[in-house]
Coordinates of C-alpha atoms and ligand atoms in Angstrom, one line a residue:
Chain Y
M107 CA -22.0 -21.1 46.5
P108 CA -25.7 -21.7 45.4
D109 CA -26.7 -23.2 42.1
A110 CA -26.5 -21.0 39.0
D111 CA -29.2 -18.3 39.3
P112 CA -29.6 -16.5 36.0
D113 CA -32.1 -14.1 37.5
A114 CA -29.6 -13.0 40.1
D115 CA -27.1 -12.5 37.3
L116 CA -29.6 -10.2 35.6
M117 CA -30.0 -8.2 38.8
L118 CA -26.3 -7.8 39.1
R119 CA -26.1 -6.6 35.5
F120 CA -28.9 -4.1 36.3
Q121 CA -26.8 -3.0 39.3
G122 CA -24.0 -2.4 36.9
G123 CA -26.1 0.0 34.9
D124 CA -27.8 -2.2 32.3
E125 CA -31.5 -1.1 32.3
T126 CA -32.4 -3.8 29.8
A127 CA -31.6 -6.4 32.4
Y128 CA -34.2 -4.9 34.6
A129 CA -36.9 -5.1 31.9
E130 CA -35.9 -8.7 31.3
L131 CA -36.4 -9.5 35.0
V132 CA -39.9 -7.9 34.8
R133 CA -40.6 -9.9 31.7
R134 CA -39.5 -13.1 33.4
F135 CA -41.5 -12.6 36.6
Q136 CA -44.6 -10.7 35.5
G137 CA -46.7 -13.8 35.1
R138 CA -45.8 -15.4 38.4
I139 CA -46.2 -12.2 40.4
V140 CA -49.4 -11.0 38.8
S141 CA -50.9 -14.5 39.3
L142 CA -49.8 -14.6 42.9
A143 CA -51.2 -11.1 43.5
Y144 CA -54.5 -12.2 41.8
R145 CA -54.7 -15.2 44.0
Y146 CA -53.8 -13.3 47.1
L147 CA -56.3 -10.5 46.6
G148 CA -59.0 -12.8 45.3
S149 CA -59.7 -10.4 42.4
S150 CA -57.9 -9.3 39.3
A151 CA -58.7 -5.6 39.8
D152 CA -55.6 -4.7 41.8
A153 CA -53.3 -7.6 40.9
E154 CA -51.3 -5.6 38.4
D155 CA -51.0 -2.7 40.7
L156 CA -49.6 -4.9 43.4
A157 CA -47.2 -6.6 41.0
Q158 CA -46.0 -3.2 39.7
E159 CA -45.3 -2.1 43.2
V160 CA -43.2 -5.3 43.7
F161 CA -41.2 -4.5 40.5
L162 CA -40.7 -0.9 41.5
R163 CA -39.2 -2.0 44.8
I164 CA -36.8 -4.3 42.9
Y165 CA -35.8 -1.2 40.9
R166 CA -35.2 0.8 44.1
A167 CA -33.1 -2.0 45.5
R168 CA -30.7 -1.7 42.7
E169 CA -27.9 -0.3 44.8
T170 CA -28.4 -2.4 47.9
Y171 CA -29.2 -5.8 46.4
E172 CA -26.9 -8.6 47.4
P173 CA -27.4 -12.1 46.0
R174 CA -27.7 -13.9 49.3
A175 CA -30.8 -15.9 48.6
R176 CA -32.1 -17.1 45.3
F177 CA -33.4 -14.2 43.3
S178 CA -36.9 -15.7 43.1
T179 CA -37.1 -16.1 46.9
W180 CA -36.1 -12.5 47.3
V181 CA -38.8 -11.4 44.9
H182 CA -41.3 -13.4 46.8
R183 CA -40.2 -11.8 50.0
I184 CA -40.8 -8.4 48.5
T185 CA -44.2 -9.6 47.3
V186 CA -45.1 -10.8 50.8
N187 CA -44.2 -7.4 52.3
V188 CA -46.1 -5.5 49.7
S189 CA -49.2 -7.7 50.1
L190 CA -49.2 -7.5 53.9
N191 CA -48.6 -3.7 53.8
L192 CA -51.4 -3.4 51.4
I193 CA -53.8 -4.9 53.8
R194 CA -52.5 -2.6 56.6
G195 CA -52.8 0.4 54.4
R196 CA -56.3 -0.4 53.5
K197 CA -57.2 -0.6 57.2
V198 CA -55.7 2.8 57.8
R199 CA -57.4 4.3 54.9
R200 CA -60.8 2.8 55.9
H201 CA -60.2 4.3 59.3
L202 CA -59.4 7.7 57.8
N203 CA -62.5 7.6 55.6
A204 CA -64.7 6.6 58.5
A205 CA -63.3 9.3 60.7
M206 CA -64.1 11.9 58.1
P207 CA -67.4 11.5 56.4
R208 CA -67.4 12.6 52.7
S209 CA -70.0 14.9 51.5
D210 CA -71.8 13.8 48.3
G211 CA -70.9 11.7 45.3
G212 CA -67.9 13.8 44.1
D213 CA -65.5 11.0 44.4
G214 CA -62.4 12.5 42.7
G215 CA -61.4 9.5 40.7
A216 CA -60.5 6.0 41.5
V217 CA -58.5 5.3 44.6
D218 CA -56.1 2.4 44.1
F219 CA -56.3 -0.7 46.1
E220 CA -59.8 0.0 47.3
D221 CA -61.9 -3.0 48.5
A222 CA -60.3 -6.1 47.0
G223 CA -62.5 -9.2 47.2
V224 CA -65.1 -7.6 45.0
V225 CA -65.0 -9.2 41.6
A226 CA -64.2 -6.6 39.0
P227 CA -66.6 -6.6 36.0
G228 CA -63.8 -7.7 33.7
D229 CA -63.0 -10.7 35.9
K230 CA -63.1 -14.0 34.0
V231 CA -65.7 -16.2 35.6
E232 CA -64.2 -19.2 37.3
K233 CA -65.8 -21.9 35.3
D234 CA -64.8 -24.7 37.6
E235 CA -67.2 -24.7 40.5
L236 CA -64.6 -26.4 42.7
A237 CA -62.1 -23.6 41.9
Q238 CA -64.8 -21.1 43.0
V239 CA -65.3 -22.9 46.3
L240 CA -61.5 -23.1 46.8
R241 CA -61.2 -19.4 46.1
E242 CA -63.8 -18.6 48.8
I243 CA -61.9 -20.9 51.2
L244 CA -58.6 -19.1 50.4
D245 CA -60.3 -15.7 50.9
G246 CA -61.4 -16.9 54.4
L247 CA -57.9 -17.8 55.5
P248 CA -55.9 -15.3 57.7
E249 CA -53.5 -13.2 55.5
R250 CA -50.3 -15.1 56.5
Q251 CA -51.8 -18.5 56.1
R252 CA -53.1 -17.5 52.7
I253 CA -49.9 -16.1 51.4
A254 CA -47.8 -19.0 52.8
I255 CA -50.0 -21.6 51.1
L256 CA -49.9 -19.7 47.9
L257 CA -46.1 -19.5 48.0
N258 CA -45.8 -23.2 48.7
K259 CA -48.5 -24.8 46.7
Y260 CA -49.2 -22.3 44.0
Q261 CA -45.8 -20.9 43.3
G262 CA -44.1 -24.2 44.1
L263 CA -41.7 -22.9 46.8
S264 CA -40.2 -25.4 49.2
Y265 CA -40.9 -25.1 52.9
E266 CA -37.4 -23.7 53.3
E267 CA -37.9 -21.1 50.5
T268 CA -41.4 -20.2 51.9
A269 CA -39.9 -19.6 55.3
E270 CA -37.2 -17.3 53.7
A271 CA -39.9 -15.4 51.8
M272 CA -42.1 -15.1 54.8
E273 CA -39.1 -14.1 57.0
M274 CA -40.2 -16.7 59.5
S275 CA -38.5 -19.8 61.1
L276 CA -38.9 -23.1 59.3
S277 CA -41.0 -24.5 62.2
A278 CA -43.3 -21.5 62.3
T279 CA -43.7 -21.8 58.6
K280 CA -44.5 -25.5 58.8
S281 CA -47.2 -24.9 61.4
L282 CA -48.7 -22.0 59.3
L283 CA -48.8 -24.3 56.3
T284 CA -50.2 -27.2 58.2
R285 CA -53.0 -25.1 59.6
A286 CA -53.9 -23.8 56.2
R287 CA -53.8 -27.3 54.6
V288 CA -56.0 -28.8 57.3
K289 CA -58.6 -26.0 56.8
I290 CA -58.6 -26.4 53.1
K291 CA -58.9 -30.1 53.3
E292 CA -61.7 -30.0 55.8
Q293 CA -63.7 -27.6 53.8
L294 CA -63.1 -29.4 50.5
E295 CA -63.7 -32.8 51.9
P296 CA -67.5 -33.0 51.1
Y297 CA -66.7 -32.3 47.5
L298 CA -63.7 -34.6 47.3
T299 CA -65.4 -37.6 48.8
T300 CA -68.7 -37.4 46.9
G301 CA -66.9 -36.9 43.7
R302 CA -69.5 -34.4 42.4
A303 CA -69.5 -30.7 41.9
P304 CA -70.5 -28.7 44.9
E305 CA -74.1 -27.3 45.0
R306 CA -74.1 -23.6 45.0
R307 CA -76.7 -21.0 45.6
D308 CA -76.4 -19.7 42.0
S309 CA -75.9 -23.0 40.3
S310 CA -79.4 -23.2 38.9
T311 CA -78.7 -20.2 36.6
R312 CA -75.8 -21.8 34.9
D313 CA -76.8 -24.7 32.8
S314 CA -80.3 -24.1 31.4
Chain S
M54 CA -55.7 -53.1 56.6
T55 CA -57.1 -51.9 59.9
M56 CA -59.3 -48.9 60.3
N57 CA -58.0 -47.0 63.3
E58 CA -59.8 -43.7 63.6
H59 CA -57.8 -42.9 66.7
C60 CA -54.4 -43.1 65.1
E61 CA -52.2 -40.4 66.7
R62 CA -50.0 -39.8 63.8
P63 CA -49.4 -36.0 63.8
I64 CA -51.1 -34.2 60.9
D65 CA -48.1 -32.0 60.1
E66 CA -46.2 -35.2 59.3
L67 CA -48.9 -36.2 56.8
V68 CA -48.9 -32.8 55.3
A69 CA -45.1 -32.8 54.9
Y70 CA -45.3 -36.2 53.4
T71 CA -47.7 -35.1 50.7
D72 CA -45.5 -32.1 50.0
G73 CA -42.4 -34.3 49.6
E74 CA -40.8 -32.6 52.6
L75 CA -40.5 -35.6 54.9
Q76 CA -36.8 -36.6 55.2
A77 CA -35.3 -40.0 55.0
P78 CA -36.1 -42.1 58.1
A79 CA -39.5 -40.5 58.8
H80 CA -40.4 -40.9 55.2
G81 CA -39.9 -44.6 55.1
A82 CA -41.6 -45.1 58.4
L83 CA -44.7 -43.2 57.3
E84 CA -44.9 -45.1 54.0
A85 CA -44.9 -48.4 56.0
H86 CA -47.6 -46.9 58.3
L87 CA -49.8 -45.9 55.4
D88 CA -49.9 -49.6 54.3
V89 CA -51.5 -50.6 57.5
C90 CA -53.5 -47.5 58.6
A91 CA -56.6 -46.7 56.5
R92 CA -57.2 -43.5 58.5
C93 CA -53.9 -42.0 57.6
A94 CA -54.0 -43.3 54.0
R95 CA -57.4 -41.5 53.6
E96 CA -56.0 -38.3 55.2
V97 CA -53.0 -38.3 52.9
D98 CA -55.3 -38.8 49.9
L99 CA -57.5 -35.9 50.8
L100 CA -54.5 -33.6 51.6
R101 CA -52.9 -34.5 48.3
R102 CA -56.0 -33.9 46.2
S103 CA -56.9 -30.6 48.0
G104 CA -53.4 -29.4 47.7
A105 CA -53.3 -30.2 44.0
L106 CA -56.4 -28.1 43.5
V107 CA -54.6 -25.0 45.0
A108 CA -51.6 -25.7 42.6
E109 CA -54.0 -25.9 39.6
L110 CA -55.9 -22.7 40.2
P111 CA -55.9 -20.6 37.1
G112 CA -53.5 -17.6 37.1
L113 CA -53.9 -14.2 35.5
T114 CA -52.0 -13.2 32.4
P115 CA -50.6 -9.7 32.7
S116 CA -52.2 -7.3 30.2
A117 CA -50.2 -6.3 27.1
G118 CA -47.8 -3.6 27.8
F119 CA -47.4 -4.4 31.5
V120 CA -43.6 -4.5 31.2
D121 CA -43.5 -1.2 29.4
R122 CA -45.7 0.4 32.0
V123 CA -43.5 -0.8 34.9
V124 CA -40.4 0.4 33.1
A125 CA -42.1 3.8 32.5
A126 CA -43.1 4.0 36.2
T127 CA -39.5 3.6 37.3
A128 CA -38.9 7.2 36.2
D129 CA -40.8 8.3 39.3
V130 CA -38.7 6.1 41.6
R131 CA -35.8 8.5 41.4
R132 CA -37.6 11.5 42.7
P133 CA -35.7 13.4 45.4
R134 CA -38.3 13.3 48.2
G135 CA -38.6 9.5 48.4
R136 CA -34.9 9.2 48.3
L137 CA -34.3 11.6 51.1
L138 CA -36.9 10.0 53.4
R139 CA -35.5 6.6 52.7
L140 CA -32.1 7.6 53.9
L141 CA -33.4 9.1 57.1
P142 CA -33.6 6.8 60.1
A143 CA -37.2 6.1 60.8
A144 CA -37.2 7.6 64.2
A145 CA -35.7 10.9 62.9
A146 CA -38.3 10.9 60.2
A147 CA -41.1 10.6 62.7
V148 CA -39.7 13.5 64.7
L149 CA -39.4 15.6 61.6
I150 CA -43.0 14.8 60.6
V151 CA -44.4 15.7 64.0
G152 CA -42.5 19.0 63.7
L153 CA -44.0 19.7 60.3
V154 CA -47.5 19.0 61.5
L155 CA -47.0 21.4 64.5
A156 CA -45.5 24.1 62.2
R157 CA -48.4 23.9 59.9
A158 CA -50.9 24.1 62.8
M159 CA -49.1 27.3 64.1
R160 CA -49.2 28.9 60.7
D161 CA -53.0 28.5 60.8
D162 CA -53.6 31.5 63.1
R163 CA -54.5 33.8 60.3
P164 CA -57.3 36.4 59.8
S165 CA -60.7 34.8 60.0
D166 CA -61.7 35.8 56.4
E167 CA -59.0 33.5 55.2
V168 CA -60.4 30.4 57.0
A169 CA -61.2 28.5 53.8
L170 CA -58.4 26.0 53.1
S171 CA -56.8 25.8 49.8
R172 CA -56.8 22.4 48.1
A173 CA -53.0 22.2 48.6
E174 CA -53.6 22.7 52.3
E175 CA -56.3 20.1 52.5
R176 CA -54.0 17.8 50.8
E177 CA -51.2 18.5 53.3
I178 CA -53.5 17.9 56.2
A179 CA -54.7 14.6 54.7
Q180 CA -51.1 13.6 54.5
D181 CA -50.3 14.7 58.0
L182 CA -53.2 12.8 59.4
F183 CA -52.1 9.8 57.5
L184 CA -48.6 10.1 58.8
L185 CA -49.9 10.5 62.4
E186 CA -51.9 7.3 61.9
N187 CA -48.7 5.5 60.9
L188 CA -46.2 6.9 63.4
D189 CA -45.7 3.4 64.9
A190 CA -44.9 1.9 61.6
L191 CA -42.4 4.7 61.0
A192 CA -40.8 4.1 64.3
D193 CA -40.3 0.4 63.9
E194 CA -37.4 0.9 61.5
D195 CA -39.0 -1.1 58.7
P196 CA -37.8 0.4 55.4
E197 CA -40.5 -1.5 53.5
A198 CA -43.2 0.0 55.7
L199 CA -41.7 3.4 55.3
I200 CA -41.7 3.1 51.5
A201 CA -45.3 1.9 51.6
I202 CA -46.2 5.0 53.6
I203 CA -44.4 7.3 51.2
E204 CA -46.4 5.7 48.4
D205 CA -49.6 6.3 50.3
L206 CA -48.6 9.9 50.5
D207 CA -48.1 10.0 46.8
L208 CA -51.5 8.5 46.4
I209 CA -53.0 11.3 48.5
E210 CA -51.1 13.7 46.3
S211 CA -52.6 12.1 43.1
V212 CA -56.3 12.3 43.9
E213 CA -58.6 15.3 44.4
P214 CA -59.0 16.3 48.1
E215 CA -62.7 15.5 47.9
A216 CA -61.8 11.9 47.7
F217 CA -60.6 12.1 51.3
G218 CA -63.5 14.2 52.5
I219 CA -61.4 16.5 54.5
F220 CA -63.2 19.6 55.8
D221 CA -66.0 19.3 53.3
G222 CA -68.5 22.2 53.4
E223 CA -66.4 24.4 55.7
E224 CA -65.4 26.9 53.1
G225 CA -67.0 30.3 52.7
G226 CA -67.9 30.3 56.4
Ligands
ZN413 ZN1 -52.4 -43.8 61.0

């Protein structure tokens, strides 16, 4: 029997017909999942859409849910699936659009999940230059490495929990995490060893 | 302390150490090693600091009303179509879909003055094309992928056909 898991208890209450327990779960996890989505996508534009999709899947799982893993691990597993599917869906849609050229401007409204990686106008500027460099490094990682490192370092999941969320073996997860950490370290090393903020193309426009 | 740039200590051990994931005997052995190997001590320091930066990245606060919007969106979850498709085995769903596409194509042998496609038909074709693109995902029995595809179909349903650029400029021919 695992440690007490109040989130799993809420899910079981929801399973028993208590809709307020579902709202409580969304309330408890919204910050974590929206932030993870934001970090995964590299932009705030679609972060809430991705998070909403995660919560809708939790809703749909109402009848089939079984508390086998910690609830938070299970939520992260869903988040991983939604995130990776999102990238796949984007590729398919880009393919569709390329195959069928559109006529003129009449773009019938916003299509969700289009082109992440573009900073939305409302995005808060990352004040810390180092954080900006790190964001670019993360964006450059392969999808699975990026999500694994975010689960482990950003969400604070253990190796074991990360492996469960990624549905991978522990050793494969370790190797994924190690590769990501080495890349991040190598690219940050110049900034970490000189102890000064990185020089950036646009840095001259900032101070004066 | 000696500087041994050629120390062969595996990097995954150093990473695991900084993550507090190195178990008992290995942990002590590595700590002893770090006292005598400047190269590994430096690597551990860099790994620790770069890892801490990831942990400290600013998050994003959900906008006001996020919980309410999610709860409101759950009303759509119970729609019959999604439910039916989710209960179908993926392979059967794929067969069904191919059948639908073919049936729709057959239906298209109509008088030539009716060549212009209605918006609903354009939408259906956009959905068919999308499903054909995703047949392998449907066949690999992954319920998550199936749900994702269903949602993409919903997306096609929710935007104007022009957004997909299907058969633009062919009407009135
Ligand atoms: Zn060493």
